[in-house]
Tab-separated table of C-alpha atoms in Angstrom:
chain	number	residue	atom	x	y	z
A	1	ALA	CA	91.963	126.519	110.022
A	2	GLN	CA	91.294	122.907	109.754
A	3	SER	CA	93.936	120.843	108.325
A	4	VAL	CA	95.259	117.166	108.156
A	5	THR	CA	98.543	115.615	107.753
A	6	GLN	CA	99.092	112.110	106.688
A	7	LEU	CA	102.653	110.704	107.521
A	8	GLY	CA	104.018	108.427	104.736
A	9	SER	CA	102.993	108.663	101.283
A	10	HIS	CA	103.693	105.255	100.685
A	11	VAL	CA	103.278	102.228	103.188
A	12	SER	CA	103.978	98.460	102.299
A	13	VAL	CA	102.930	95.707	104.496
A	14	SER	CA	102.951	91.914	104.129
A	15	GLU	CA	99.679	90.074	103.771
A	16	GLY	CA	98.359	89.217	107.247
A	17	ALA	CA	100.354	92.051	108.905
A	18	LEU	CA	99.052	94.857	110.847
A	19	VAL	CA	98.126	97.847	108.840
A	20	LEU	CA	98.584	101.384	110.270
A	21	LEU	CA	98.150	104.580	108.280
A	22	ARG	CA	98.701	107.794	110.331
A	23	CYS	CA	96.594	110.961	110.418
A	24	ASN	CA	97.072	113.956	112.528
A	25	TYR	CA	94.691	117.071	112.432
A	26	SER	CA	94.705	120.618	113.435
A	27	SER	CA	91.572	122.147	114.480
A	28	SER	CA	90.317	124.814	116.962
A	29	VAL	CA	87.278	123.165	117.824
A	30	PRO	CA	86.291	119.370	118.020
A	31	PRO	CA	86.482	118.003	114.682
A	32	TYR	CA	84.367	115.738	112.440
A	33	LEU	CA	86.991	113.289	110.604
A	34	PHE	CA	86.837	110.827	108.125
A	35	TRP	CA	88.855	108.054	106.298
A	36	TYR	CA	88.170	107.390	102.700
A	37	VAL	CA	89.659	104.650	100.344
A	38	GLN	CA	90.192	105.180	96.574
A	39	TYR	CA	90.652	102.203	94.174
A	40	PRO	CA	92.293	102.807	90.777
A	41	ASN	CA	89.907	104.459	88.391
A	42	GLN	CA	87.189	104.837	90.866
A	43	GLY	CA	85.853	107.670	93.329
A	44	LEU	CA	86.347	107.799	97.016
A	45	GLN	CA	84.629	105.198	99.280
A	46	LEU	CA	83.851	105.947	102.884
A	47	LEU	CA	85.573	103.767	105.276
A	48	LEU	CA	84.503	105.373	108.584
A	49	LYS	CA	83.569	108.754	110.303
A	50	TYR	CA	84.180	110.196	113.771
A	51	THR	CA	81.580	112.693	114.812
A	52	SER	CA	82.240	113.176	118.574
A	53	ALA	CA	80.555	109.902	119.787
A	54	ALA	CA	82.709	107.074	120.569
A	55	THR	CA	86.534	107.605	120.239
A	56	LEU	CA	87.252	104.043	118.672
A	57	VAL	CA	85.232	103.921	115.387
A	58	LYS	CA	84.600	100.791	113.391
A	59	GLY	CA	84.424	100.925	109.844
A	60	ILE	CA	83.870	98.809	106.820
A	61	ASN	CA	86.226	95.937	105.554
A	62	GLY	CA	87.653	95.451	109.192
A	63	PHE	CA	89.273	98.954	109.388
A	64	GLU	CA	88.971	101.170	112.805
A	65	ALA	CA	90.291	104.367	113.742
A	66	GLU	CA	90.844	105.863	117.179
A	67	PHE	CA	90.423	109.504	117.948
A	68	LYS	CA	92.926	110.744	120.439
A	69	LYS	CA	92.386	114.351	121.254
A	70	SER	CA	95.551	114.577	123.403
A	71	GLU	CA	97.594	113.580	120.374
A	72	THR	CA	95.360	115.230	117.720
A	73	SER	CA	95.488	112.000	115.920
A	74	PHE	CA	93.060	109.784	114.002
A	75	HIS	CA	95.074	106.776	112.878
A	76	LEU	CA	93.522	103.943	110.901
A	77	THR	CA	94.373	100.568	111.334
A	78	LYS	CA	93.527	96.918	110.348
A	79	PRO	CA	94.786	93.830	112.357
A	80	SER	CA	95.545	91.716	109.220
A	81	ALA	CA	96.206	93.023	105.728
A	82	HIS	CA	94.622	91.535	102.743
A	83	MET	CA	95.569	91.804	99.196
A	84	SER	CA	92.430	93.509	98.420
A	85	ASP	CA	93.246	96.278	100.825
A	86	ALA	CA	95.844	97.808	98.379
A	87	ALA	CA	94.491	101.379	97.466
A	88	GLU	CA	95.112	104.825	98.362
A	89	TYR	CA	93.778	105.970	101.679
A	90	PHE	CA	92.902	109.606	102.523
A	91	CYS	CA	92.256	111.225	105.870
A	92	ALA	CA	89.753	114.267	105.894
A	93	VAL	CA	88.333	116.776	108.242
A	94	SER	CA	85.128	118.949	107.909
A	95	ASP	CA	85.924	122.592	107.486
A	96	MET	CA	84.260	125.110	109.854
A	97	ASN	CA	82.590	128.441	109.411
A	98	TYR	CA	80.614	130.680	111.621
A	99	GLY	CA	77.762	128.314	111.436
A	100	GLY	CA	79.576	125.065	112.457
A	101	ALA	CA	80.890	122.362	110.401
A	102	THR	CA	80.379	122.459	106.726
A	103	ASN	CA	80.350	119.764	103.834
A	104	LYS	CA	83.795	121.176	102.670
A	105	LEU	CA	86.238	118.534	103.366
A	106	ILE	CA	89.945	119.154	103.716
A	107	PHE	CA	91.893	116.124	102.611
A	108	GLY	CA	95.280	114.911	103.619
A	109	THR	CA	97.839	114.208	100.613
A	110	GLY	CA	97.097	110.425	100.859
A	111	THR	CA	98.817	107.352	101.703
A	112	LEU	CA	99.262	104.567	99.148
A	113	LEU	CA	99.206	101.158	100.486
A	114	ALA	CA	100.968	98.134	99.107
A	115	VAL	CA	100.236	94.521	100.299
A	116	GLN	CA	102.991	92.134	99.545
A	117	PRO	CA	102.210	88.475	99.139
B	1	LYS	CA	69.712	102.483	96.458
B	2	ALA	CA	71.768	103.900	93.481
B	3	GLY	CA	75.072	105.583	94.041
B	4	VAL	CA	76.204	109.032	92.862
B	5	THR	CA	76.393	109.092	89.231
B	6	GLN	CA	78.767	111.295	87.038
B	7	THR	CA	78.655	111.573	83.268
B	8	PRO	CA	80.499	111.368	81.302
B	9	ARG	CA	83.324	109.241	82.760
B	10	TYR	CA	86.025	110.399	80.390
B	11	LEU	CA	86.174	113.592	78.257
B	12	ILE	CA	88.963	114.994	76.171
B	13	LYS	CA	88.957	118.887	75.142
B	14	THR	CA	91.320	121.153	73.636
B	15	ARG	CA	92.495	124.496	75.315
B	16	GLY	CA	90.149	127.419	75.010
B	17	GLN	CA	86.963	125.208	74.824
B	18	GLN	CA	84.470	124.868	77.711
B	19	VAL	CA	82.980	121.751	79.440
B	20	THR	CA	80.031	120.767	81.437
B	21	LEU	CA	80.032	117.781	83.908
B	22	SER	CA	76.991	116.331	85.270
B	23	CYS	CA	76.412	114.893	88.605
B	24	SER	CA	73.186	112.936	90.022
B	25	PRO	CA	73.143	112.532	93.610
B	26	ILE	CA	71.787	109.584	95.761
B	27	SER	CA	68.049	109.835	95.904
B	28	GLY	CA	67.032	112.058	98.782
B	29	HIS	CA	70.403	113.815	99.138
B	30	ARG	CA	70.094	117.455	98.763
B	31	SER	CA	73.676	118.470	99.121
B	32	VAL	CA	76.220	118.185	96.337
B	33	SER	CA	79.855	119.036	96.359
B	34	TRP	CA	82.551	119.143	93.632
B	35	TYR	CA	86.352	118.204	94.050
B	36	GLN	CA	89.187	118.502	91.809
B	37	GLN	CA	91.845	115.880	92.150
B	38	THR	CA	95.307	115.942	90.369
B	39	PRO	CA	98.679	114.558	91.350
B	40	GLY	CA	100.157	117.798	92.180
B	41	GLN	CA	97.452	119.453	94.215
B	42	GLY	CA	95.565	116.601	95.500
B	43	LEU	CA	91.971	116.672	96.390
B	44	GLN	CA	90.753	120.154	96.369
B	45	PHE	CA	87.079	121.551	97.211
B	46	LEU	CA	85.471	123.507	94.424
B	47	PHE	CA	82.015	124.251	95.689
B	48	GLU	CA	78.767	122.994	97.467
B	49	TYR	CA	75.042	123.321	96.550
B	50	PHE	CA	72.142	122.761	98.853
B	51	SER	CA	68.663	123.453	97.992
B	52	GLU	CA	69.784	125.034	94.619
B	53	THR	CA	72.065	127.698	96.465
B	54	GLN	CA	75.719	127.720	96.536
B	55	ARG	CA	76.745	127.318	100.288
B	56	ASN	CA	80.517	127.163	99.970
B	57	LYS	CA	83.180	127.868	97.349
B	58	GLY	CA	86.790	126.906	97.159
B	59	ASN	CA	89.665	128.878	95.925
B	60	PHE	CA	89.219	128.517	92.197
B	61	PRO	CA	89.061	130.989	89.364
B	62	GLY	CA	85.654	132.353	88.115
B	63	ARG	CA	86.081	129.904	84.944
B	64	PHE	CA	84.779	127.302	87.399
B	65	SER	CA	81.129	127.566	87.953
B	66	GLY	CA	78.189	125.262	89.040
B	67	ARG	CA	74.507	125.121	89.671
B	68	GLN	CA	71.963	122.756	91.178
B	69	PHE	CA	68.495	121.960	89.926
B	70	SER	CA	65.313	121.298	91.773
B	71	ASN	CA	65.941	117.607	91.708
B	72	SER	CA	69.228	117.975	93.135
B	73	ARG	CA	71.020	117.126	90.235
B	74	SER	CA	74.095	119.403	89.594
B	75	GLU	CA	76.254	120.475	86.860
B	76	MET	CA	79.788	122.101	86.777
B	77	ASN	CA	81.120	124.175	83.961
B	78	VAL	CA	84.546	125.164	83.256
B	79	SER	CA	85.112	127.825	80.581
B	80	THR	CA	88.303	128.557	78.540
B	81	LEU	CA	90.055	125.556	79.437
B	82	GLU	CA	93.588	125.384	80.284
B	83	LEU	CA	96.125	122.555	80.287
B	84	GLY	CA	96.173	122.627	84.063
B	85	ASP	CA	92.486	121.988	84.228
B	86	SER	CA	93.220	118.314	83.417
B	87	ALA	CA	92.047	116.371	86.497
B	88	LEU	CA	89.509	113.975	87.882
B	89	TYR	CA	86.477	115.843	88.993
B	90	LEU	CA	84.505	114.041	91.691
B	91	CYS	CA	81.100	114.849	92.990
B	92	ALA	CA	79.896	113.935	96.372
B	93	SER	CA	76.494	114.102	97.726
B	94	SER	CA	74.921	113.980	101.310
B	95	GLU	CA	71.642	114.384	102.889
B	96	GLY	CA	72.172	117.866	104.229
B	97	PRO	CA	74.683	120.568	104.677
B	98	LEU	CA	75.928	119.732	108.052
B	99	GLY	CA	79.400	118.464	108.121
B	100	ASN	CA	78.804	115.683	110.345
B	101	GLN	CA	77.032	113.666	107.761
B	102	PRO	CA	78.968	111.439	105.425
B	103	GLN	CA	79.446	112.364	101.692
B	104	HIS	CA	79.234	109.723	99.062
B	105	PHE	CA	81.300	110.092	96.054
B	106	GLY	CA	80.843	109.072	92.431
B	107	ASP	CA	83.502	107.526	90.185
B	108	GLY	CA	84.315	110.913	88.666
B	109	THR	CA	84.924	112.510	85.372
B	110	ARG	CA	88.383	112.253	84.030
B	111	LEU	CA	89.011	115.432	81.952
B	112	SER	CA	92.004	115.646	79.672
B	113	ILE	CA	92.935	119.015	78.007
B	114	LEU	CA	95.185	118.697	74.837
């Protein structure tokens, strides 16, 4: 069964510092992986996705993630944090059935990012 | 292109009542999925509809049901509401049923049970 683990429920960085949010997945087959961001009182916004093309995936707002099969990781990074990046971030993997990948997303528990001035 | 629209945004009900939530997907999207978000359980998949057929179902009791119309709009219904049903209910749409296509979420309906 597919699963994702996000290490660190709370991460705090200074404005301008590197952002690193960790995600490890468990999958018996090559996974489809996603990062979403959620601002207060809003839904989820897609940051980026990995669907077995390039292992380094660039997303919106300066975020990127690298798929590392050997480490079963898909960590999210941003070189320089901005105050507007403060939000909750979710890593997700597409569930699989006999027909292949489905639209059922299995989410991690989320990481709340705080950005200090 | 308009995004995913969920109505209403907020809803207050009492135990034992039933509720219907609505979701209008992005134009051209034929797959609609529903998720429940709570502080304790996080984001959990409820069900997915594609071309008016339920393709996938999560591990929720039969009180939770849904349907999809020919224009791809979807509704979910919760009967005999319990206090534990208080949550943010999110709808997501995608072009098709394949898991490699990104899903786009609405802002959700926040349901409070008194």
